mmCIF file of C-alpha atoms in Angstrom:
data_model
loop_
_atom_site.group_PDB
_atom_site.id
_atom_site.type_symbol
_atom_site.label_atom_id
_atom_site.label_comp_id
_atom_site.label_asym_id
_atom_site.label_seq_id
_atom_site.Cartn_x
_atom_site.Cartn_y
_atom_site.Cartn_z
ATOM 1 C CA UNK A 811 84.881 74.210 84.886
ATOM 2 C CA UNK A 812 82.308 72.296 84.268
ATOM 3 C CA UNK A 813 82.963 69.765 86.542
ATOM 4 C CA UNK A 814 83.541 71.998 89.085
ATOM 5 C CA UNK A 815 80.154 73.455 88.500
ATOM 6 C CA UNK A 816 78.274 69.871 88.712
ATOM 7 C CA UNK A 817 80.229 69.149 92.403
ATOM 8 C CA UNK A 818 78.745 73.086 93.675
ATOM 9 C CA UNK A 819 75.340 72.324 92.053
ATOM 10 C CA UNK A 820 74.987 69.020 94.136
ATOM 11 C CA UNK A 821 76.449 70.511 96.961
ATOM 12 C CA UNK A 822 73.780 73.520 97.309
ATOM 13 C CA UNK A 823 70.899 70.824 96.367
ATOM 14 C CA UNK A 824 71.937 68.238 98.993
ATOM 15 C CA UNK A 825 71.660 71.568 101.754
ATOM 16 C CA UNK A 826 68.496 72.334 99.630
ATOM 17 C CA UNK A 827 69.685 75.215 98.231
ATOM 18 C CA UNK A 828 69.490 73.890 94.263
ATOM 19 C CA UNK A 829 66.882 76.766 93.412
ATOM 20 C CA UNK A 830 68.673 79.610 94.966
ATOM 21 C CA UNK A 831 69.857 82.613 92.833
ATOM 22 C CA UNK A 832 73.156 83.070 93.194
ATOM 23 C CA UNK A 833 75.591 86.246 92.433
ATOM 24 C CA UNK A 834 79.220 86.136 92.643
ATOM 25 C CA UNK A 835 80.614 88.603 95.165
ATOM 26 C CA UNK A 836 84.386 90.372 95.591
ATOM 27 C CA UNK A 837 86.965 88.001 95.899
ATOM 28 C CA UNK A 838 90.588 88.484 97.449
ATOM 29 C CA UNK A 839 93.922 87.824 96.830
ATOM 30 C CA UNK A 840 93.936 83.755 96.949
ATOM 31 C CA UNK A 841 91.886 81.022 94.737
ATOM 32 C CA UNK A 842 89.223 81.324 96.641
ATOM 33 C CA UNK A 843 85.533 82.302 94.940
ATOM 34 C CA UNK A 844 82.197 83.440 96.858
ATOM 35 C CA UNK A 845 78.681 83.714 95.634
ATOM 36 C CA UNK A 846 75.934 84.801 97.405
ATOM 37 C CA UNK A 847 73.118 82.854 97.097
ATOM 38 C CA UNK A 848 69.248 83.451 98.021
ATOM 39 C CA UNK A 849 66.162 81.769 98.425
ATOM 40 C CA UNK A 850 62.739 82.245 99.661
ATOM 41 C CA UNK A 851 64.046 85.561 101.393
ATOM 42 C CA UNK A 852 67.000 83.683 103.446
ATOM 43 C CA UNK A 853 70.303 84.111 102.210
ATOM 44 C CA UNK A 854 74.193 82.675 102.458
ATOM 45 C CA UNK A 855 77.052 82.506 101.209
ATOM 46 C CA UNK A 856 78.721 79.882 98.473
ATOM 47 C CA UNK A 857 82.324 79.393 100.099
ATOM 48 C CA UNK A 858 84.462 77.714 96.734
ATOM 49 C CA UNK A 859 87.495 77.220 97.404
ATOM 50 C CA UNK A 860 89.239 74.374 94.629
ATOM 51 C CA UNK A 861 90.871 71.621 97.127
ATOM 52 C CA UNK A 862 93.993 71.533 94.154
ATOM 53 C CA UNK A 863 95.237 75.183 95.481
ATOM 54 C CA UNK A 864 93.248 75.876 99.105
ATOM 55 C CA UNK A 865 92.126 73.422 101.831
ATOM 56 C CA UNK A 866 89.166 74.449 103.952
ATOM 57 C CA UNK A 867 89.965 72.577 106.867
ATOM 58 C CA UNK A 868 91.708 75.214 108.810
ATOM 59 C CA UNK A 869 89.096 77.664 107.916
ATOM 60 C CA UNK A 870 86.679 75.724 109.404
ATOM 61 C CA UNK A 871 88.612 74.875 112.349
ATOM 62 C CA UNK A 872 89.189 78.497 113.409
ATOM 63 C CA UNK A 873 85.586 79.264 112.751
ATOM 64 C CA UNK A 874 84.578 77.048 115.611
ATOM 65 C CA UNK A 875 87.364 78.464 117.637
ATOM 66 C CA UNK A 876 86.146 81.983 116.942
ATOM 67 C CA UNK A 877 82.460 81.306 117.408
ATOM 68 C CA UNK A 878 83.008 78.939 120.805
ATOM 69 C CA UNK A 879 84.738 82.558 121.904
ATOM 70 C CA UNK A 880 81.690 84.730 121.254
ATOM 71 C CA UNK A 881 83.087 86.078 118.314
ATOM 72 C CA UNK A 882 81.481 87.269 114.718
ATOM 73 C CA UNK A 883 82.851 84.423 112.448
ATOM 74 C CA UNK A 884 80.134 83.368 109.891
ATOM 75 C CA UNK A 885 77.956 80.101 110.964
ATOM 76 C CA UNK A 886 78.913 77.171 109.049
ATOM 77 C CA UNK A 887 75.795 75.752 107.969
ATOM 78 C CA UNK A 888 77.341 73.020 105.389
ATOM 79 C CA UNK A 889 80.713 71.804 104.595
ATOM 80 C CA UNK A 890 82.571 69.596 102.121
ATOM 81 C CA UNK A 891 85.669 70.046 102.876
ATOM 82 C CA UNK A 892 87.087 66.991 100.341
ATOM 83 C CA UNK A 893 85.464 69.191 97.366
ATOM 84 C CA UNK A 894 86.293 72.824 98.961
ATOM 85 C CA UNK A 895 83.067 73.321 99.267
ATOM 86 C CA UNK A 896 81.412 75.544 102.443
ATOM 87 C CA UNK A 897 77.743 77.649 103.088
ATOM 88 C CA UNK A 898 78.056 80.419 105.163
ATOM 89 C CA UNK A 899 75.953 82.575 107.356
ATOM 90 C CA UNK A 900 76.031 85.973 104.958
ATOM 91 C CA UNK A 901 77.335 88.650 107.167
ATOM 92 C CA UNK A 902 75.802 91.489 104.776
ATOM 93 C CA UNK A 903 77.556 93.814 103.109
ATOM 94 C CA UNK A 904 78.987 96.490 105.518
ATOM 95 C CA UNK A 905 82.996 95.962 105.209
ATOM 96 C CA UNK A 906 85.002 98.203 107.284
ATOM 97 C CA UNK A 907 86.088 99.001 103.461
ATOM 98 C CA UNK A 908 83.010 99.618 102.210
ATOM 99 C CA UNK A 909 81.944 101.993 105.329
ATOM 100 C CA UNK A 910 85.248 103.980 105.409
ATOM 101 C CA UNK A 911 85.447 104.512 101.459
ATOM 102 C CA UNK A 912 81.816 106.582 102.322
ATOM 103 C CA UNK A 913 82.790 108.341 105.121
ATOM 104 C CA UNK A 914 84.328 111.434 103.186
ATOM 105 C CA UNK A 915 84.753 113.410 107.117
ATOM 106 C CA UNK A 916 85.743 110.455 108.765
ATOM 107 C CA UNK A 917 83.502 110.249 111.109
ATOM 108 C CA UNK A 918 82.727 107.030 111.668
ATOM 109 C CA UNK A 919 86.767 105.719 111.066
ATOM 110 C CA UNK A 920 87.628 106.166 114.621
ATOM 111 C CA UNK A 921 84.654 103.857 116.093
ATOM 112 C CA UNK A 922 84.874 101.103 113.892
ATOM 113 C CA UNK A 923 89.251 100.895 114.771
ATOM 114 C CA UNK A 924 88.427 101.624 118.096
ATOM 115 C CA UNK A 925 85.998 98.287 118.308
ATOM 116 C CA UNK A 926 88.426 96.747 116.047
ATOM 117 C CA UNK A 927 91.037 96.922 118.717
ATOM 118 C CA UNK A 928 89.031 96.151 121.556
ATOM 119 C CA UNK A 929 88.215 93.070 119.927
ATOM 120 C CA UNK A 930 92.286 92.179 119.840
ATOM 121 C CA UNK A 931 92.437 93.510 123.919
ATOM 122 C CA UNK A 932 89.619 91.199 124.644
ATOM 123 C CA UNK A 933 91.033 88.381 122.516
ATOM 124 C CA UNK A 934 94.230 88.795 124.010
ATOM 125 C CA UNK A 935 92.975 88.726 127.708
ATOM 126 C CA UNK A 936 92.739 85.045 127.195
ATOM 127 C CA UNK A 937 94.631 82.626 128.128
ATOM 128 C CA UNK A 938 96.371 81.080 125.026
ATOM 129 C CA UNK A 939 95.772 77.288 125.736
ATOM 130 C CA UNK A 940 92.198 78.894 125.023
ATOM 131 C CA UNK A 941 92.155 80.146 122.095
ATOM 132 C CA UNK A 942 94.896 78.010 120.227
ATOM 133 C CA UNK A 943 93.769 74.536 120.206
ATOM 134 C CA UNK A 944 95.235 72.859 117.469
ATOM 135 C CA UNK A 945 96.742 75.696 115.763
ATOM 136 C CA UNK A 946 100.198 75.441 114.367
ATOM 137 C CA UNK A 947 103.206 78.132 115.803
ATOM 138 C CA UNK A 948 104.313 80.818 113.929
ATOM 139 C CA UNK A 949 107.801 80.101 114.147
ATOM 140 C CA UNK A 950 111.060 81.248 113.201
ATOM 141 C CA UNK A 951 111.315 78.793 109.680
ATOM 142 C CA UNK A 952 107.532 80.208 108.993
ATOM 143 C CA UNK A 953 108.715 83.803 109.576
ATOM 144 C CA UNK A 954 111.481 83.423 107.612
ATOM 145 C CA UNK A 955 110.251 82.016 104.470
ATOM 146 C CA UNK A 956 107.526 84.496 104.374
ATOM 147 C CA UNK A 957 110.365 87.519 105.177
ATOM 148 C CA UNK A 958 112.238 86.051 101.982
ATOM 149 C CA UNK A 959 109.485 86.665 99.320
ATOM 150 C CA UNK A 960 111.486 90.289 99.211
ATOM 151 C CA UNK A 961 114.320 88.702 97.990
ATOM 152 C CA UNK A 962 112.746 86.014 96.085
ATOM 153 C CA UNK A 963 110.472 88.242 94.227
ATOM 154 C CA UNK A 964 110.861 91.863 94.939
ATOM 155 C CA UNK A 965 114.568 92.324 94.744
ATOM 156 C CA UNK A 966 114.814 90.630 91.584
ATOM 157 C CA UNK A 967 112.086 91.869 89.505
ATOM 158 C CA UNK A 968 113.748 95.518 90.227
ATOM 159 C CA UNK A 969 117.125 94.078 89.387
ATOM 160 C CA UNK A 970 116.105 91.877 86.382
ATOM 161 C CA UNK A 971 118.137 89.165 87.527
ATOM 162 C CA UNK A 972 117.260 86.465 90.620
ATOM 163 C CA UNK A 973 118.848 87.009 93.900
ATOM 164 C CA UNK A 974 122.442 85.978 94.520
ATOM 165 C CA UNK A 975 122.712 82.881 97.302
ATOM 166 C CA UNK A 976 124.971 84.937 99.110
ATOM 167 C CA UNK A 977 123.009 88.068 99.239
ATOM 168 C CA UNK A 978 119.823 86.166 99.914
ATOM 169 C CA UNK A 979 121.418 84.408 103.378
ATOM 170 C CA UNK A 980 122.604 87.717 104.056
ATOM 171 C CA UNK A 981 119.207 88.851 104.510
ATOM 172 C CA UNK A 982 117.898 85.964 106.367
ATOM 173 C CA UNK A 983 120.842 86.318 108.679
ATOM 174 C CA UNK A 984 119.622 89.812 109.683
ATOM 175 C CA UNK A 985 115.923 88.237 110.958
ATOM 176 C CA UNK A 986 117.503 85.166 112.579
ATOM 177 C CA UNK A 987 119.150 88.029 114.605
ATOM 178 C CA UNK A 988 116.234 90.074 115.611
ATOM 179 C CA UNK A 989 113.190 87.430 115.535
ATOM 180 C CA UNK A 990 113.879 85.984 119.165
ATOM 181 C CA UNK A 991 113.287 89.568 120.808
ATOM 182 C CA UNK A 992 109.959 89.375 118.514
ATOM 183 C CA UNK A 993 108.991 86.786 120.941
ATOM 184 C CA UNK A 994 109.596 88.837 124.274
ATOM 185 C CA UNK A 995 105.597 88.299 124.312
ATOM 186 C CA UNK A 996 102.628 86.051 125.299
ATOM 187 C CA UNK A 997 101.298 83.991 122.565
ATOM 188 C CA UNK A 998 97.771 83.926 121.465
ATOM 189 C CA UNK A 999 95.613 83.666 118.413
ATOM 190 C CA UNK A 1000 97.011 85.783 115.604
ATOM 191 C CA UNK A 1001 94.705 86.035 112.425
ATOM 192 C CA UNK A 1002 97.603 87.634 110.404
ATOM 193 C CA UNK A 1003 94.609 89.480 108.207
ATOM 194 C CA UNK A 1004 93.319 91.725 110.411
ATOM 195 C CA UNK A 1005 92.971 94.705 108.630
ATOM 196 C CA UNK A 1006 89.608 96.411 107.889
ATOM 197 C CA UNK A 1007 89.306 93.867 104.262
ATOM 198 C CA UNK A 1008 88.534 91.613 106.460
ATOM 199 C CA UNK A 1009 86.522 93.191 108.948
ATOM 200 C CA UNK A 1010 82.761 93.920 109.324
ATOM 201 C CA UNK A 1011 80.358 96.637 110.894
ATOM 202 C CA UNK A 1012 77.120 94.430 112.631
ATOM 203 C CA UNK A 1013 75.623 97.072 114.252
ATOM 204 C CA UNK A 1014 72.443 94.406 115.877
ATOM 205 C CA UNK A 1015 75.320 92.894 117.884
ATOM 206 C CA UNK A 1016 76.603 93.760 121.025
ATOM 207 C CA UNK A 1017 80.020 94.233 122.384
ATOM 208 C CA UNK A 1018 82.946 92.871 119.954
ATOM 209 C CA UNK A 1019 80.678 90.868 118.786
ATOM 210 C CA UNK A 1020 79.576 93.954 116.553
ATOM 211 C CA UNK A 1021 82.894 93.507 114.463
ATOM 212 C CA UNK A 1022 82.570 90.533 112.291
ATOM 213 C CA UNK A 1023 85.743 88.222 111.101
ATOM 214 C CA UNK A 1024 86.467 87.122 107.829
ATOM 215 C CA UNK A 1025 89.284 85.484 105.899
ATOM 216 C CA UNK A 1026 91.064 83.653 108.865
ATOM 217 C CA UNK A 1027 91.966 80.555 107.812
ATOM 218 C CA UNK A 1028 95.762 80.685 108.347
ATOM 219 C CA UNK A 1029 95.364 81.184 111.699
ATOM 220 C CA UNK A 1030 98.900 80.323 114.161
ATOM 221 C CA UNK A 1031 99.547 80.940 117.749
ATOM 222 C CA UNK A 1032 102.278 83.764 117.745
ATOM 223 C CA UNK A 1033 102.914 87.032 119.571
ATOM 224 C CA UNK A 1034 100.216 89.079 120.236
ATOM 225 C CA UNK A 1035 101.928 92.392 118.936
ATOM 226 C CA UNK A 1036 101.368 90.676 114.862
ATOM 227 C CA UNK A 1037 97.354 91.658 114.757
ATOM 228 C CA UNK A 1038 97.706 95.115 116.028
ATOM 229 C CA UNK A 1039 100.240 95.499 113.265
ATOM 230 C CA UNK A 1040 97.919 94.586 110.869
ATOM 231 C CA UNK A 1041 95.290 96.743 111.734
ATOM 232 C CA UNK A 1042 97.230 99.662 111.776
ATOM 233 C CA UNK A 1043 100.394 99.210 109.116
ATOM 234 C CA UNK A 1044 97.327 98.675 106.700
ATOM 235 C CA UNK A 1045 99.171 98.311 102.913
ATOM 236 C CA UNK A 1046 95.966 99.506 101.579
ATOM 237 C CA UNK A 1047 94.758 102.452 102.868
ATOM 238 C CA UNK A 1048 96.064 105.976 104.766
ATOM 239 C CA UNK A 1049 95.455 105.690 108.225
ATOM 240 C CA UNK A 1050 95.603 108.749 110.327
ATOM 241 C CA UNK A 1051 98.797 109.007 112.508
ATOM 242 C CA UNK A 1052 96.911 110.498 115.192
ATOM 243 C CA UNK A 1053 94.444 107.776 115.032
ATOM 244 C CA UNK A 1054 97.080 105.400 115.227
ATOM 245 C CA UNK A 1055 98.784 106.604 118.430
ATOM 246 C CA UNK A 1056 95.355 106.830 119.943
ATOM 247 C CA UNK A 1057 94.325 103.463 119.164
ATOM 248 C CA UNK A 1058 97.870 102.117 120.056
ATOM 249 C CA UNK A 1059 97.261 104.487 123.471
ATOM 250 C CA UNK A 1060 93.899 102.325 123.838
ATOM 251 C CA UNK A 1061 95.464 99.127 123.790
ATOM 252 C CA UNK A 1062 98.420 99.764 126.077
ATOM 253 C CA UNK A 1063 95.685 101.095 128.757
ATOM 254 C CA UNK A 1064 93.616 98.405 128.228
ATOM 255 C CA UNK A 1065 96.925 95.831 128.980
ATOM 256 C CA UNK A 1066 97.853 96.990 132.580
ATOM 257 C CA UNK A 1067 100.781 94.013 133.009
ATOM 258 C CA UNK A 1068 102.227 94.509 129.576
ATOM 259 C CA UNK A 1069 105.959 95.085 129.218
ATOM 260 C CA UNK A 1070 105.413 97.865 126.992
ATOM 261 C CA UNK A 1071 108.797 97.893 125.747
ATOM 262 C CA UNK A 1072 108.883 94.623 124.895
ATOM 263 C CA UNK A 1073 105.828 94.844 122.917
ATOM 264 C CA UNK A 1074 106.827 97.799 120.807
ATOM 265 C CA UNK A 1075 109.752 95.683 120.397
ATOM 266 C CA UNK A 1076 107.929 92.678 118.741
ATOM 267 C CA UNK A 1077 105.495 95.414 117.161
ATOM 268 C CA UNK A 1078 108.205 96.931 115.257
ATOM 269 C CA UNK A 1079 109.974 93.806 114.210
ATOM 270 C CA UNK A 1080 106.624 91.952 113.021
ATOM 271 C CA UNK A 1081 105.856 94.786 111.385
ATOM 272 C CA UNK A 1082 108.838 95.093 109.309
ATOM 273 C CA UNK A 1083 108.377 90.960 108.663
ATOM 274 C CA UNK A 1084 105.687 91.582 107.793
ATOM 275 C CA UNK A 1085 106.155 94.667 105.312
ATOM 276 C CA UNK A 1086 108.970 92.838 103.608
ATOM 277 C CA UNK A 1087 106.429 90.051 103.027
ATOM 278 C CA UNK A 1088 103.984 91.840 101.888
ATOM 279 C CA UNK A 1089 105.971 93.732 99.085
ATOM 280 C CA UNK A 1090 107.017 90.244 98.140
ATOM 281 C CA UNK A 1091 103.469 89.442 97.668
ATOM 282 C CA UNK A 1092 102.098 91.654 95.795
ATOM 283 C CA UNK A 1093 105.597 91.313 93.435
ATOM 284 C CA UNK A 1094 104.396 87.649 93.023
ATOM 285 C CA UNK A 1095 100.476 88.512 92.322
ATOM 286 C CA UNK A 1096 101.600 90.651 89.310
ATOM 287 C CA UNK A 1097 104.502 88.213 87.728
ATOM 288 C CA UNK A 1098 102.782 84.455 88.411
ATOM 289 C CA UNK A 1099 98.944 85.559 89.183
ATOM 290 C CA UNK A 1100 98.695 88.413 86.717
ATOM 291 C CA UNK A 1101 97.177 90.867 89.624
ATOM 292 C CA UNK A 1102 99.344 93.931 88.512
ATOM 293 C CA UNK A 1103 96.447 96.227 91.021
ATOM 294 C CA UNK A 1104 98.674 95.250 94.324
ATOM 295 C CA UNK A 1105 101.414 96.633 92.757
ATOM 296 C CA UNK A 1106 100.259 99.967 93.619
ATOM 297 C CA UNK A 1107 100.368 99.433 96.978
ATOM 298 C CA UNK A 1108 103.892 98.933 96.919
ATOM 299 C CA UNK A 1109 105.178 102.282 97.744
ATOM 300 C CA UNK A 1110 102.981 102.549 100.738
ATOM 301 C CA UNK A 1111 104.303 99.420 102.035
ATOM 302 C CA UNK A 1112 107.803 100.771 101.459
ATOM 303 C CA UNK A 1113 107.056 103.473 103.811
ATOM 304 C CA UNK A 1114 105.598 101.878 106.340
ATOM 305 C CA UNK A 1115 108.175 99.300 106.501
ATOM 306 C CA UNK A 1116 110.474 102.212 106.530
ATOM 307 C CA UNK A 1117 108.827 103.319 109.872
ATOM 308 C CA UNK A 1118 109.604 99.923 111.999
ATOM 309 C CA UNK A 1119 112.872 100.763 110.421
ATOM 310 C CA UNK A 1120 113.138 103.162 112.667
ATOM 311 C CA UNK A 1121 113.156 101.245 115.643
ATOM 312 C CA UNK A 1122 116.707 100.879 116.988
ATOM 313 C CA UNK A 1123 116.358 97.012 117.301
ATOM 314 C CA UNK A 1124 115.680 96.609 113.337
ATOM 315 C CA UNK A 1125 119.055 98.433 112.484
ATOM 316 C CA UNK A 1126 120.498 95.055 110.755
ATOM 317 C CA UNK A 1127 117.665 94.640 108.715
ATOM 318 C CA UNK A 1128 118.136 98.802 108.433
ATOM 319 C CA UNK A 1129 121.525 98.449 107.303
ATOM 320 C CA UNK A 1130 121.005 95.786 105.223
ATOM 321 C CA UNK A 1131 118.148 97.146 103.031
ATOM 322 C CA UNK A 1132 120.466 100.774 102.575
ATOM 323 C CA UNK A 1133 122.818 98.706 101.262
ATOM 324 C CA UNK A 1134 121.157 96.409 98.760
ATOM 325 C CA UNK A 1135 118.212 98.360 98.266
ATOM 326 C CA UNK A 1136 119.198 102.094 98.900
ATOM 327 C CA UNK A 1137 115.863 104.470 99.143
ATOM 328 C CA UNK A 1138 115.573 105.462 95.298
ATOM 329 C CA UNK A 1139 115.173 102.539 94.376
ATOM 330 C CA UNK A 1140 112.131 102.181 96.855
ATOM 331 C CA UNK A 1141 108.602 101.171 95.038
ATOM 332 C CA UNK A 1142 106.910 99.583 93.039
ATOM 333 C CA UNK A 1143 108.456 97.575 89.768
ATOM 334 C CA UNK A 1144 108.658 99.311 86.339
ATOM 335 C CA UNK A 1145 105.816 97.561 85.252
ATOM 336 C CA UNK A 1146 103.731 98.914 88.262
ATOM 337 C CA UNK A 1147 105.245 102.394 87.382
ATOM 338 C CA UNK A 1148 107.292 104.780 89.239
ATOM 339 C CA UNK A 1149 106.706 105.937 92.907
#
């Protein structure tokens, strides 16, 4: 630790940033830390990320790509990336979090979703040889692994016992089935966490621009239908279903030469990857990271993933989940208590 400390200490003093006061600020799910740090009236933020569990490079790589597009990524003002070490423009403090947790009447919830998702219409408007330089595919061995955490984490911390081999190819077998018709559309830059954690109100900028980015470092070039999907399957908080088939309205009017039901296609399976993953996740943050909060989440995940269920192209995946993991048993782990 202390180490660690020496390397930030000569980082900030090399940018001249030595005397600065700095304050830590909420982290998120990975080893990532941030500090805000201020001096003489300016202010930034401390980007530490430990090289020995996250590399910075792709974070900084997507930041240009963002920024080169016009959109709200945080200025880079000094990098090391061989000590995970960045300084960021400070964005302020208005989260889409932060901003909906005060808005008891909702008011304000269906402008900032309605500017998040012009943001994805205008993003996805582009052509993808664009807006994906460099990036690496999201592709069927990626999709799978991360569909597996539910049987590699989930499935047996509710069992008490790890996953037979047999049961666990089963599974996989089901999204090698359905993952091609996932890709019945364009490509283009997918964030994969775009939900309103991650987002920001800057109400001096115009357009999109007004809806700044965070936490996009892994970054892919995949089907356009995966950021919409996180925006609005949001494991963390309620979202209207009204809103939702506004905003989902918004988009499809706003995409003219869509095949719409090829996208609602690739929405629902994405979704449901990405709902298995998820529960998966936050399984793994309680029993190897000792983050028991996500488990909470778990039974809202459960029915959300239980809606793209409901689209007729995920009934392997459908079938296979009644059978190994029929709905009563549907939640969160005993240690996360009962849903």
């Amino acid at each position: 630790m202390a180490e660690r400390e020496a390397l930030i200490r000569d980082f900030l003093e090399a940018q001249e940033w030595d005397r600065a006061e700095r304050a830590p600020l909420a982290g998120d799910a990975s080893f990532r830390r941030y500090q805000r740090v201020a001096l003489a009236g300016k202010r930034a933020v401390l980007m530490d990320a430990p090289p020995d569990h996250e590399d910075i490079r792709p974070y900084i790589a997507v930041a240009k790509i963002l920024r080169r597009l016009g959109y709200s990524a945080p200025e880079i003002y000094a990098e090391d990336p061989d000590n995970g070490l960045l300084l960021l423009e400070d964005l302020g403090d208005d989260t889409y979090t932060r901003i909906l947790d005060q808005d008891a009447d909702g008011v304000r919830e269906r402008a900032l979703y309605e500017l998040a998702v012009d943001l994805l219409i205008d993003l996805h408007r582009r052509r993808v040889q664009e807006v994906t330089p460099g990036l690496p595919p999201y592709d069927d061995t990626r999709l799978l692994d991360e569909a597996a955490l539910l049987v590699d984490w989930y499935l047996p911390a509710m069992r008490g016992k790890s996953t037979p081999a047999e049961v666990r190819e089963s599974y996989l077998e089901t999204w090698r089935e359905l993952l091609p018709a996932a890709r019945g559309v364009a490509e283009t830059l997918v964030l994969r966490d775009y939900h309103v954690d991650n987002l920001m109100w800057l109400p001096g900028r115009a357009g999109v621009a007004a809806c700044g980015l965070l936490d996009f470092q892994d970054a892919v070039r995949g089907p356009l239908a995966y950021d919409l999907v996180s925006l609005l399957e949001d494991a963390r908080r309620d979202i209207p279903a009204a809103l939702i088939q506004d905003l989902k309205a918004r988009y499809m009017e706003a995409s003219p030469g869509l095949d719409s039901e090829a996208f609602w296609t690739s929405y629902a399976i994405l979704g449901a990857q990405r709902n298995c993953k998820i529960i998966g996740i936050f399984t793994r943050l309680w029993l190897r990271d000792e983050k028991p909060a996500y488990l909470a989440h778990i039974p809202r995940v459960w029915r959300l993933l239980e809606g793209d269920l409901a689209h007729g192209a995920l009934k392997p995946v459908k079938d296979w989940l009644d059978r190994h993991i029929p709905r009563p048993g549907r939640g969160a782990p005993p240690a996360g208590g009962a849903s």
